Coordinates of C-alpha atoms in Angstrom, one line a residue:
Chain Z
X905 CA -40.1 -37.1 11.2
X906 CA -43.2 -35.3 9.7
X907 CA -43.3 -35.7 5.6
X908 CA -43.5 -32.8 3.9
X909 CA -46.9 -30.9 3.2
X910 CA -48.4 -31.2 -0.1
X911 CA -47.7 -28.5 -2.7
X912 CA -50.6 -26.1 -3.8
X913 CA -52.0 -26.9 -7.0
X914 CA -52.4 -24.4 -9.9
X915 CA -48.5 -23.7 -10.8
X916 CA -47.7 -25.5 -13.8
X917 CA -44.0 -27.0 -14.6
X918 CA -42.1 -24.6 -16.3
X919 CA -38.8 -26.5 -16.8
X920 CA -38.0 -27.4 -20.3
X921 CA -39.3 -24.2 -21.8
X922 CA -36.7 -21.9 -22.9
X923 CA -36.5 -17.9 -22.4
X924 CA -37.6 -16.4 -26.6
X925 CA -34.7 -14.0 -27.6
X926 CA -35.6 -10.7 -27.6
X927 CA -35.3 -8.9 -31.4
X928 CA -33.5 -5.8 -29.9
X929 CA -35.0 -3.6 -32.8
X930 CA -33.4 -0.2 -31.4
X931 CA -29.8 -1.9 -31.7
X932 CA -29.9 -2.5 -35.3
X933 CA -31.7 0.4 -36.3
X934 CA -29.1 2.2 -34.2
X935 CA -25.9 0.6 -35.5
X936 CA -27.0 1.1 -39.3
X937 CA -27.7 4.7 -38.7
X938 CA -24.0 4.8 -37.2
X939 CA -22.7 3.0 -40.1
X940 CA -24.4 5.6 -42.8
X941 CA -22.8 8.4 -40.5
X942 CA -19.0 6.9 -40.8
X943 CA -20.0 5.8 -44.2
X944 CA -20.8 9.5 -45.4
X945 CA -17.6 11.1 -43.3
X946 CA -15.3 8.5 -45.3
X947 CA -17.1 9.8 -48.7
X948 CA -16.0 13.3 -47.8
X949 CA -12.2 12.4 -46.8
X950 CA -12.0 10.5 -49.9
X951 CA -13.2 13.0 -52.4
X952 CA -11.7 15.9 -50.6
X953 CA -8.4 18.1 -51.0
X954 CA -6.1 14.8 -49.5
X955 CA -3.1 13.6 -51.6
X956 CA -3.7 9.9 -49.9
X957 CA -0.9 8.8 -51.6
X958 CA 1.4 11.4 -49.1
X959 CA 0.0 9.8 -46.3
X960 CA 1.1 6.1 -47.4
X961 CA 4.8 7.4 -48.3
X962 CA 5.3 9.4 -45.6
X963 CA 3.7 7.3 -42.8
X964 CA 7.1 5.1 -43.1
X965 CA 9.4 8.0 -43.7
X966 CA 12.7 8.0 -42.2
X967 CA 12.5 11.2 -40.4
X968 CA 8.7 10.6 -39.2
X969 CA 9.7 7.2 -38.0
X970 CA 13.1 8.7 -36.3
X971 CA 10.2 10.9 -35.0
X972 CA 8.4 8.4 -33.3
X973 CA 11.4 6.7 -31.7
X974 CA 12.0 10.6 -30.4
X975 CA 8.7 10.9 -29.3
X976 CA 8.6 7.2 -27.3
X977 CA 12.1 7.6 -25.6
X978 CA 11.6 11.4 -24.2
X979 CA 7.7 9.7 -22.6
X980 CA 9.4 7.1 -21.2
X981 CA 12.6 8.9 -19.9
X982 CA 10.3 11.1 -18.5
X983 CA 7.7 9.1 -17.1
X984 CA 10.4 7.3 -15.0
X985 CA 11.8 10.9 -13.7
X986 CA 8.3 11.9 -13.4
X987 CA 7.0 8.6 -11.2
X988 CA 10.5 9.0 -9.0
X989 CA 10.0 12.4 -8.5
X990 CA 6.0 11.5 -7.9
X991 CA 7.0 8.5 -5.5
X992 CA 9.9 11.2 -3.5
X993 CA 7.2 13.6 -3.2
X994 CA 4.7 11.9 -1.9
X995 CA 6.4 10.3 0.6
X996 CA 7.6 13.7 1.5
X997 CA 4.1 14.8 1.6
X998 CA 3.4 12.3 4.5
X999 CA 5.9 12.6 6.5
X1000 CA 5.5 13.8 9.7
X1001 CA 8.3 16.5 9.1
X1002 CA 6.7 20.1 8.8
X1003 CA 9.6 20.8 6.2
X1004 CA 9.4 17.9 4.4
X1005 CA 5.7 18.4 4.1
X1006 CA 6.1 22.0 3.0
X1007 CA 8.5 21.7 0.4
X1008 CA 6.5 18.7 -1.2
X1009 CA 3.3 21.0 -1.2
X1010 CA 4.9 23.9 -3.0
X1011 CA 6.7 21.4 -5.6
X1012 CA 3.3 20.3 -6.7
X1013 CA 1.9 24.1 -6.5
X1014 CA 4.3 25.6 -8.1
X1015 CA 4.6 22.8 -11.3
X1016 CA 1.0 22.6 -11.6
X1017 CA 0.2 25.6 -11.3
X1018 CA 1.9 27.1 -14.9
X1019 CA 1.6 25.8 -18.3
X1020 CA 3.7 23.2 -19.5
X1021 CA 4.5 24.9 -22.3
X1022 CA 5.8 28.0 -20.8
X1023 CA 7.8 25.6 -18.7
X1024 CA 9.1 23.7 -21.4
X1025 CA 9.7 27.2 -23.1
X1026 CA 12.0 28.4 -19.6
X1027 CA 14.1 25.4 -19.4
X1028 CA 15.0 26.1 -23.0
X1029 CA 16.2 29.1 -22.3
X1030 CA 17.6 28.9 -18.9
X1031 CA 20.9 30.4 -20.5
X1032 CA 19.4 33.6 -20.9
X1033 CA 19.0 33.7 -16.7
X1034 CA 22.3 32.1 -16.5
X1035 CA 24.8 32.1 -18.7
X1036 CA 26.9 29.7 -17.2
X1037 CA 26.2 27.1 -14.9
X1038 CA 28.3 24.5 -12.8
X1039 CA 29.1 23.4 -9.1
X1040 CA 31.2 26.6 -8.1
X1041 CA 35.2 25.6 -8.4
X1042 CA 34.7 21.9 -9.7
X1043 CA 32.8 22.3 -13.4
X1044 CA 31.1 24.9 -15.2
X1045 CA 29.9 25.1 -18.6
X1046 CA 28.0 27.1 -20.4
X1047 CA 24.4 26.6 -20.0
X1048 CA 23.4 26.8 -24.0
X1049 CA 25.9 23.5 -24.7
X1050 CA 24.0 22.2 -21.4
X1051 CA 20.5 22.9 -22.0
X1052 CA 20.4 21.0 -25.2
X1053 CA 16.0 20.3 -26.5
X1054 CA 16.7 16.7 -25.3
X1055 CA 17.4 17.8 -22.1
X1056 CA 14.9 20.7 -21.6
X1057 CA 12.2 18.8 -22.9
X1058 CA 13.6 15.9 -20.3
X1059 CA 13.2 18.3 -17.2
X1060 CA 10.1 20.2 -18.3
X1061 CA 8.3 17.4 -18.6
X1062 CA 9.7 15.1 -15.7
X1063 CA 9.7 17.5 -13.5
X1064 CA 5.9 18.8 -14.4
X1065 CA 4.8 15.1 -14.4
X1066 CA 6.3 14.4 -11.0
X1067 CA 3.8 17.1 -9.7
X1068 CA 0.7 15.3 -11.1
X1069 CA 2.0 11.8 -10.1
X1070 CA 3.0 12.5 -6.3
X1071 CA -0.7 13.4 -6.3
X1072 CA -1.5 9.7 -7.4
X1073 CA 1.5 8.0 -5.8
X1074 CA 0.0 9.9 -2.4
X1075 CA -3.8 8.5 -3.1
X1076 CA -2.6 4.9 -3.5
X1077 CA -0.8 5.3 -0.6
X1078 CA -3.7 6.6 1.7
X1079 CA -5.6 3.8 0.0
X1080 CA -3.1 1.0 2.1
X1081 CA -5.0 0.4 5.6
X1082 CA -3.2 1.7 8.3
X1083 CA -3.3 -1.9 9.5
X1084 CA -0.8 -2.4 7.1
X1085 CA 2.2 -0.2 8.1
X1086 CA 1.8 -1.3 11.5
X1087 CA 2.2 -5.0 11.3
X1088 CA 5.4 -3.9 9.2
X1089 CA 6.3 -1.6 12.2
X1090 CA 5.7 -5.0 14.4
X1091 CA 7.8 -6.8 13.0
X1092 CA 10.5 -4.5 13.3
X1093 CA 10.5 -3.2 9.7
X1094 CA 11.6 1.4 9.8
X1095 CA 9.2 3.7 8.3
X1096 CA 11.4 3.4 4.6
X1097 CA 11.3 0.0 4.6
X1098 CA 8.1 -0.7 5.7
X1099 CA 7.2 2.0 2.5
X1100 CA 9.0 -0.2 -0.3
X1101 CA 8.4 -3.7 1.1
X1102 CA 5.0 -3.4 2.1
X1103 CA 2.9 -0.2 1.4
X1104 CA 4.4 0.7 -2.2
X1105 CA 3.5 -2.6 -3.5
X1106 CA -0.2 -2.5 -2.6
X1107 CA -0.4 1.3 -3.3
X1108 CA 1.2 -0.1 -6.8
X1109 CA -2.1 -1.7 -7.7
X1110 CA -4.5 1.4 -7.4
X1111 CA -1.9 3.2 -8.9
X1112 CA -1.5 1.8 -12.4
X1113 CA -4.5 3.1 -14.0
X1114 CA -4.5 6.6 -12.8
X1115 CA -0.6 5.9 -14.6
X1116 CA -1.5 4.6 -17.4
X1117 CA -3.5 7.2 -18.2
X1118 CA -1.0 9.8 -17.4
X1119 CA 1.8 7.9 -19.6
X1120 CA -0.7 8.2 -22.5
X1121 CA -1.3 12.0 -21.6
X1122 CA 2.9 12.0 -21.5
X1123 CA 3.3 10.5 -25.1
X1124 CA 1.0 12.8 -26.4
X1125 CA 2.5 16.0 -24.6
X1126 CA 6.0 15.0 -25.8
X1127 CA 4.8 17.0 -28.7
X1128 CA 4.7 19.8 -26.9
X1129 CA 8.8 20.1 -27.2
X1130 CA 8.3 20.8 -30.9
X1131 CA 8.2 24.3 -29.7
X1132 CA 11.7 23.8 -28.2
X1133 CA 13.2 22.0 -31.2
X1134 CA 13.3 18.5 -30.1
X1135 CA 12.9 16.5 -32.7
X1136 CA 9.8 13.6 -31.6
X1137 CA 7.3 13.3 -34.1
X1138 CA 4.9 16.4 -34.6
X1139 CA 7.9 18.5 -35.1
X1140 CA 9.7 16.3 -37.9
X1141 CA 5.7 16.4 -39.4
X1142 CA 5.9 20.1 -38.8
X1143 CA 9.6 20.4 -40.8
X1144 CA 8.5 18.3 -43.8
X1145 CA 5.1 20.2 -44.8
X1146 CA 7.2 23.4 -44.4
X1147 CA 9.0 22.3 -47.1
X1148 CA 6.5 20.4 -49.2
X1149 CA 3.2 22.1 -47.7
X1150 CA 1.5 18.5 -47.6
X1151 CA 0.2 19.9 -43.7
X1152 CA -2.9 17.3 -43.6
X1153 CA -1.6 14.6 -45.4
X1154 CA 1.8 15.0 -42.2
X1155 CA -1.1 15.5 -39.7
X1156 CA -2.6 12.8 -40.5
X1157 CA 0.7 10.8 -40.7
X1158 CA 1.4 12.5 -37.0
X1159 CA -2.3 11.3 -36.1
X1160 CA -1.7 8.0 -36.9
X1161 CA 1.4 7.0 -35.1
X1162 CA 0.4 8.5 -32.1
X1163 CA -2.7 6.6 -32.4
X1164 CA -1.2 3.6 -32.2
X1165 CA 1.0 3.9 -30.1
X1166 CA -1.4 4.6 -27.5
X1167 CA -3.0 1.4 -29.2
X1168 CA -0.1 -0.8 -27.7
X1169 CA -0.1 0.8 -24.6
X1170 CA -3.2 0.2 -23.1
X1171 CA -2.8 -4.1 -22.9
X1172 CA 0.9 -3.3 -21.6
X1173 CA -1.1 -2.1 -18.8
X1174 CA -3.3 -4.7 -18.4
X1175 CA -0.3 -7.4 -18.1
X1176 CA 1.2 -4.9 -15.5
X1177 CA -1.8 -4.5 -13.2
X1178 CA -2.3 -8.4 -13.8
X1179 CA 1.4 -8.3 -12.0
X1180 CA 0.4 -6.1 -8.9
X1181 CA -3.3 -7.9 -8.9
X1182 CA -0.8 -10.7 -7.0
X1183 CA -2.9 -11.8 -4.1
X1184 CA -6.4 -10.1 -4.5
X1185 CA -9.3 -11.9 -4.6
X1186 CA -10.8 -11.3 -8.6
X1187 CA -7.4 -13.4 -9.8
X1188 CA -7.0 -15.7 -6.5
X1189 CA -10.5 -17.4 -7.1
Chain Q
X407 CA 16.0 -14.0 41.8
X408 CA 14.0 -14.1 38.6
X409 CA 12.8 -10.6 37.1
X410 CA 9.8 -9.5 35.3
X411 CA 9.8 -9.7 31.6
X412 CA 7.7 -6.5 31.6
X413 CA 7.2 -4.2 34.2
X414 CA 4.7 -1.4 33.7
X415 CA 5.6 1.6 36.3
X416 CA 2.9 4.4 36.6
X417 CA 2.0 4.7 33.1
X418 CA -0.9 7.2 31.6
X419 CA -1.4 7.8 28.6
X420 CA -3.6 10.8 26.4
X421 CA -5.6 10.8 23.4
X422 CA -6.5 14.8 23.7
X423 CA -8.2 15.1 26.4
X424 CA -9.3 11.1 27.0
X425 CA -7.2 9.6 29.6
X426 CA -6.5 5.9 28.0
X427 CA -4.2 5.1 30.4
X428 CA -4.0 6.4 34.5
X429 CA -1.0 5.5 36.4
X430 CA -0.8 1.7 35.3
X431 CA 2.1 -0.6 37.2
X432 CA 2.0 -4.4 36.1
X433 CA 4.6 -7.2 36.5
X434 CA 4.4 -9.6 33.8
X435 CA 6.6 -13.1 34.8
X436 CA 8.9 -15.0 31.8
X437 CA 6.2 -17.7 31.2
X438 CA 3.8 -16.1 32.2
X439 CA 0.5 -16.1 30.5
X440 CA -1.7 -13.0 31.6
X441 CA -4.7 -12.1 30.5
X442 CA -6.3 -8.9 29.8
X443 CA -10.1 -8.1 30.5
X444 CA -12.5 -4.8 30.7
X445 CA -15.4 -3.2 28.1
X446 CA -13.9 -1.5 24.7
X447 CA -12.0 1.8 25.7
X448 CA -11.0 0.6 29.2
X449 CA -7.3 0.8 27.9
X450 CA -6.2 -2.9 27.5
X451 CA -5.8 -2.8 24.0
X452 CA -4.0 1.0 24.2
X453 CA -1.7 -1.0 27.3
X454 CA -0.6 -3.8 24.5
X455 CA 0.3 -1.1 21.8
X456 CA 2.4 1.2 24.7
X457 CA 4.9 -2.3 25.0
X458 CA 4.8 -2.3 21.6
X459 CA 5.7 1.1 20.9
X460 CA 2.7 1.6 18.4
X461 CA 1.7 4.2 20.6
X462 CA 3.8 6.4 22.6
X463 CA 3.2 6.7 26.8
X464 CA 3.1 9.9 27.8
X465 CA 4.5 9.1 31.7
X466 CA 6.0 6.8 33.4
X467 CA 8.3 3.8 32.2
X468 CA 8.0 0.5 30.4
X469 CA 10.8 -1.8 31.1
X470 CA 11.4 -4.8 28.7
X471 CA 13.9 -7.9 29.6
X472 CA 15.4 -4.7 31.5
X473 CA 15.5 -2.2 28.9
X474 CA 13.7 0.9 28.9
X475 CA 11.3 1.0 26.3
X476 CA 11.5 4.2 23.3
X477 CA 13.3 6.4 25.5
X478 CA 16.9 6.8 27.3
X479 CA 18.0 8.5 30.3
X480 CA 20.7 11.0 30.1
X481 CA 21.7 14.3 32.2
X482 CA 18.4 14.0 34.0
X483 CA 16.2 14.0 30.8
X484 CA 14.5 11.3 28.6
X485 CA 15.4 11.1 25.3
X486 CA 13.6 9.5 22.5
X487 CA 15.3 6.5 20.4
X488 CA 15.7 6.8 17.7
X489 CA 13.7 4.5 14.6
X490 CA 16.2 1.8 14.3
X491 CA 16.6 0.9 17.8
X492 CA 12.9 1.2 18.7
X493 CA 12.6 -1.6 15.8
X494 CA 15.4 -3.2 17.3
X495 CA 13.1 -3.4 20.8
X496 CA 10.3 -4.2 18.8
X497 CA 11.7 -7.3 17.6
X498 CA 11.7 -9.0 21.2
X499 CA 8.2 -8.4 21.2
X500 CA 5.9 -10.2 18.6
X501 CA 2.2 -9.0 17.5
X502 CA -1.1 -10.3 16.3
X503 CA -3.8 -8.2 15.4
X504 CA -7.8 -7.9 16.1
X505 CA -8.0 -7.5 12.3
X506 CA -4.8 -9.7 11.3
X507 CA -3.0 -7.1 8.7
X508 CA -1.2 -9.9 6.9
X509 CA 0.3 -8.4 3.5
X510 CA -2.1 -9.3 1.1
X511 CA 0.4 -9.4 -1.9
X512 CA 2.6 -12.6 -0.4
X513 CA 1.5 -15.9 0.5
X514 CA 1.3 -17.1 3.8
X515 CA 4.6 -18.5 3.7
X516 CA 6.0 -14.9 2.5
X517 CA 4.3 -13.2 5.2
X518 CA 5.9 -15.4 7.6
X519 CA 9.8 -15.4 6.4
X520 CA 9.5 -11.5 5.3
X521 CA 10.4 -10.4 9.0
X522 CA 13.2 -12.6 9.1
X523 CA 14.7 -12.1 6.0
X524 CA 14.4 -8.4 5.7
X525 CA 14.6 -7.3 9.0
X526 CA 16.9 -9.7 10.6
X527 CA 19.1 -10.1 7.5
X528 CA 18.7 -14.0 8.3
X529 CA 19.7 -16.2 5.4
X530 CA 16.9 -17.0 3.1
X531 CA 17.0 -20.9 3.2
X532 CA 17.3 -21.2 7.0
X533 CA 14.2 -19.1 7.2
X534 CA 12.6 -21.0 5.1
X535 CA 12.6 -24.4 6.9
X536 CA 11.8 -22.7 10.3
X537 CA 8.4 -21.0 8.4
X538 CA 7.6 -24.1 7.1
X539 CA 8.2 -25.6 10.5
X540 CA 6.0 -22.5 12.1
X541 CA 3.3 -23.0 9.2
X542 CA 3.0 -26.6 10.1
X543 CA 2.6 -25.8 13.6
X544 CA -0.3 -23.6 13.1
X545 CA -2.0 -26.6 11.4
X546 CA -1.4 -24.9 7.7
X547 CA 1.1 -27.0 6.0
X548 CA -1.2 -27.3 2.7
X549 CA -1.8 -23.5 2.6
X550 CA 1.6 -22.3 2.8
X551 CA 1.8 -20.8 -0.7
X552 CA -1.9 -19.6 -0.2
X553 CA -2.3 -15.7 -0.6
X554 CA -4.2 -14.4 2.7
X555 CA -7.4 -13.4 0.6
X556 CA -7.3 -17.4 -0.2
X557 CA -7.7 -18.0 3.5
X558 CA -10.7 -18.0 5.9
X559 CA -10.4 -15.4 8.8
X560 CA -9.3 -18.3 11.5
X561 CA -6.4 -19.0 8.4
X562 CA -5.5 -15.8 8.4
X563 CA -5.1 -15.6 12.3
X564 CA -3.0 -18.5 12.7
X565 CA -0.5 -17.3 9.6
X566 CA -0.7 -14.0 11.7
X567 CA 0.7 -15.8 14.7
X568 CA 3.0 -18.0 12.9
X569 CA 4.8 -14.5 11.3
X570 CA 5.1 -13.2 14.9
X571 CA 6.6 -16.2 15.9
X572 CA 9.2 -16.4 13.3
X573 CA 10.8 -13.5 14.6
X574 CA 11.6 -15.3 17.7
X575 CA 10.2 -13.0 19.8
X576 CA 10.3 -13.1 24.0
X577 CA 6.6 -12.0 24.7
X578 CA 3.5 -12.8 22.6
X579 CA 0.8 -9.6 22.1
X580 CA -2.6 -10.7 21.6
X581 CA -4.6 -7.8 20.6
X582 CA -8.6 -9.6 20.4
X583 CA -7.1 -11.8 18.0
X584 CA -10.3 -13.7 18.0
X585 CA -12.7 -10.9 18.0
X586 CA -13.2 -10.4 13.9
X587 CA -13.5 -14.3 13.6
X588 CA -17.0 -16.0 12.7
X589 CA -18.2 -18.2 15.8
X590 CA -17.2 -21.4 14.5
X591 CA -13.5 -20.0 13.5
X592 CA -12.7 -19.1 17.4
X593 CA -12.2 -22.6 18.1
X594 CA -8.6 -23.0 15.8
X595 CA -7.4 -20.0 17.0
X596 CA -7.2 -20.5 20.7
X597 CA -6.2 -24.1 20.1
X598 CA -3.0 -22.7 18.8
X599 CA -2.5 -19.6 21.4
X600 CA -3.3 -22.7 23.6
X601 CA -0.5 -24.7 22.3
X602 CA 1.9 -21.7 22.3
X603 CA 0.7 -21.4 26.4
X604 CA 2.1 -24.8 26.6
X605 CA 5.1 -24.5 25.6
X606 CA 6.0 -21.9 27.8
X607 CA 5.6 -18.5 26.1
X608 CA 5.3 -15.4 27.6
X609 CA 1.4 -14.1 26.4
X610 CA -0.2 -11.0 26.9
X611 CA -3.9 -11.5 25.9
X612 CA -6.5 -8.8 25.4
X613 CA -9.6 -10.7 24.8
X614 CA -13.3 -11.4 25.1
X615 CA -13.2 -15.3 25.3
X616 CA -13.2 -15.6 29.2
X617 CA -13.5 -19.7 28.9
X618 CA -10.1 -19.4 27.3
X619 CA -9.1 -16.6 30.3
X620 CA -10.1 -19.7 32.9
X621 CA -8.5 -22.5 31.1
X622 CA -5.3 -20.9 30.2
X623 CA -4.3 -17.6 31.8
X624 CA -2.2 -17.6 35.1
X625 CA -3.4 -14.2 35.5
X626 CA -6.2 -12.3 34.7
X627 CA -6.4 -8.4 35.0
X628 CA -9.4 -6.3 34.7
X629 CA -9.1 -3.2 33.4
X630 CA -11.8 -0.3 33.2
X631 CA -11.2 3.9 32.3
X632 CA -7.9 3.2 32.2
X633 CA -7.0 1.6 35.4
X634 CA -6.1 -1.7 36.7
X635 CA -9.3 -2.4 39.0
X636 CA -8.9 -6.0 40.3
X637 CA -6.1 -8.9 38.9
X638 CA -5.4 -12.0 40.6
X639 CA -5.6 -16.2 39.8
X640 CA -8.5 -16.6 36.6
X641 CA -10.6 -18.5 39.4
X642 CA -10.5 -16.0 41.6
X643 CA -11.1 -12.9 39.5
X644 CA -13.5 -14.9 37.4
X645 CA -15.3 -16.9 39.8
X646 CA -15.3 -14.6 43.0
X647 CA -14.3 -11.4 42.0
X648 CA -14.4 -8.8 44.7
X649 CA -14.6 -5.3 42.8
X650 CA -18.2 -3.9 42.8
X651 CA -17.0 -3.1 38.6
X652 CA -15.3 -6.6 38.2
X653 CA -19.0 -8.1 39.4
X654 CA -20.8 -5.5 37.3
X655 CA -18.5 -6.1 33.9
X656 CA -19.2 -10.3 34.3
X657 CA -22.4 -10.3 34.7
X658 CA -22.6 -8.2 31.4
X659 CA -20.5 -10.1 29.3
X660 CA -22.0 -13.7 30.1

């Protein structure tokens, strides 16, 4: 074997120097004019028209906090209509059956196509269409005892979630290679179950944030129902500075709460995509 | 007097207006291992998916173990099955891929018992032994609770053949199961389709590696525009072929 030719000379040994730190001038200067900014804006809260003390004794409240547990159960209630609804829908939407296909398209045209608000507003006051309602000859009631705020605000916004989440159940289900749905067709596995065991799963993982973000859009648009009378947080808010006319100490209050509870959502979806992350290569390695 | 496992009669098949398939008939023997030559879009691959039922034949018949395949005759008219009992003929018939579409959110040992389990309704720990069994037969007892991403391509393959095999199927399909692999992976793969050969499986083999097509098949069928051209003995159609497009298609590939 031929030894290796002799290196040029003229290129010094670098190793044992270090790399200097750099003094990143702009950051600091940056970051103390943002501090002056907040600074003055907290100056102006402070000595401004706020009772502060309002804030403290009403952000523990027992209405404003049966306001919040209002507020959490009507998102979640309706996230899970709204994701079942999503997950029918979409399937429905890919199907090969012309039907099928149409009725899924004019679901989602129809629901996303009006304000929430005026659909929250016509589920509210579906007795006024129909006085009574019921399954002709077994059950009828009528619809004012039915259609109580809970369950208004419950169908309004399921039902106009469902349209907005069949549109992201449908993208994480394109997103699954086609590969996929036939190796479960090989081994023998029907179009439905192929879907749950092997597609939804996967589609699960793309899913989530698109989700997550619509869950935090849902907790939020619970509010909405104030209009209806359901009683989640903005509308107890609402009911108290009627009566005491503290509005932006109750806003604030409101602000809050909502604040964080969208604050405890976001690592709840962290540990859930972790879940559906089974398999990929970021966590397998 | 034995019977063909498969037998292809007159089958053509469409994409639009590409004909994939012209009048194909083929006897495939119980033990048989066959395979399956001709450049990309000469219709072998498109053949494998038709016994399948992956894709549907637009004439003719496919007859499996003696059963018609996705259609029944009645009052002078075919009718299509419907979805449960084409996955019921599917299930005789076991698959491995070109690409090898394991689920990539269950371990190799999950990929392997989810057919049995699910589809067969099989009990659980039963299953389990025999895909611990199969996994060890592929060479992959250590990377049983491995998730496929985990796994090199030549792995993935072999998981891929172990979860056809665990559903106990009658006739092996070999899409170009080594045609994604790095060089150096091909090797594992055929040792095991080798292995299977052995033992006396049925194989349908679409592929590429014509030293494997001499050492193993019984048959070898060359296929081109959708048309069986020349088939015979892997000596024969390999080492003397007598089709003017056999010759031409040979001396291209090696």
């Amino acid at each position: 074997m031929k030894p290796a030719p002799a290196l040029a000379q003229g290129f010094p040994d670098l190793s044992g120097l270090r790399i200097a730190r750099e003094p990143h001038w702009f950051r600091w200067i940056s970051a103390a004019l943002i501090l002056l900014v907040l600074a003055a804006i907290a100056r102006a809260f402070a000595n401004g028209q706020i009772e502060w003390s309002y804030v403290s004794r009403f952000l523990t409240a027992k209405v404003i906090l049966e306001g919040i547990v209002n507020t959490m159960v009507m998102a979640v209630l309706a996230m899970m209509l709204g994701i079942f609804l999503g997950i029918v829908v979409a399937i429905m939407r890919l199907s090969a059956n012309p039907v099928l296909k149409s009725v899924a398209a004019g679901y989602t045209w129809l629901f996303r196509g009006t304000p929430l608000i005026l659909q929250l507003l016509l589920w509210f006051n579906l007795a006024l269409v129909f006085p009574t309602i019921g399954i002709p000859g077994l059950w009828s009631a009528r619809a004012v005892d039915v259609m109580t705020p809970f369950l208004a605000a419950l169908l309004g916004l399921g039902i106009n979630q469902g349209a907005y989440t069949s549109e992201v159940m449908r993208a994480g289900m394109l997103s699954v290679d086609i590969g996929q749905y036939e190796a479960a067709q090989a081994i023998g596995m029907g179009r439905l179950r192929a879907l749950r065991r092997i597609v939804l799963p996967q589609a699960m993982r793309v899913v989530i944030p698109p989700l997550g973000n619509e869950f935090i859009g849902m907790v939020k648009a619970t509010s909405l129902a104030s209009v209806i009378q359901y009683p989640e947080l903005l509308h107890n808010a609402e009911n108290i500075y009627y009566a005491n006319s503290r509005v932006i100490e109750l806003l604030i209050v409101a602000g809050l709460w909502y604040l964080l509870a969208v604050s405890i959502l976001t690592p709840l979806q962290m540990l859930l995509e972790r879940r559906f992350a089974r398999g990929t290569l970021r966590l397998a390695r | 007097m034995t019977k063909p496992l498969v037998a292809i009669r007159s089958v053509a098949k469409n994409f639009g207006e590409f004909q994939a398939l012209r009048n194909v008939s083929l006897d495939v023997w119980p033990g048989e291992v066959m395979c399956l030559i001709g450049a990309s879009g000469s219709g072998k691959t498109t053949l494998l998916r038709c016994i399948n039922q992956l894709a549907t034949i637009d004439a003719g018949g496919i007859w499996l173990d003696g059963e018609l395949l996705g259609v029944r005759e009645q009052g002078g008219k075919l009718h299509r099955l419907s979805e449960r009992e084409i996955g019921r003929q599917r299930l005789k018939t076991g698959m491995v891929f070109q690409r090898f579409n394991l689920f990539p959110h269950k371990t190799a040992l999950e990929n392997i018992t989810e057919g049995p389990t699910q589809v067969q309704g099989r009990k659980p720990d039963e299953v389990r032994t025999e895909a611990t069994e199969l996994v060890r037969r592929v060479g992959l007892a250590a990377k049983a609770d491995s998730y496929p991403a985990q796994l090199s391509g030549g792995q993935q393959q072999r998981v891929a053949i172990a979860r056809a095999l665990a559903m106990k199927p009658m006739l092996m399909l070999f899409d170009e199961p080594t045609s994604a692999l790095d060089p150096e992976l091909v090797g594992e793969v055929l040792a095991v389709m080798k292995e299977l050969a052995r033992s006396g499986m049925t194989m349908m083999v679409v592929t590429h590696e014509l030293g494997f097509a001499r050492e193993v098949a019984d048959r070898v069928v060359y296929m081109d525009q959708g048309a069986i051209v020349e088939q015979g003995r892997a000596s024969d159609v390999l080492g003397a072929p007598r089709e003017e497009r056999t010759k031409a298609f040979l001396s291209a590939v090696i």
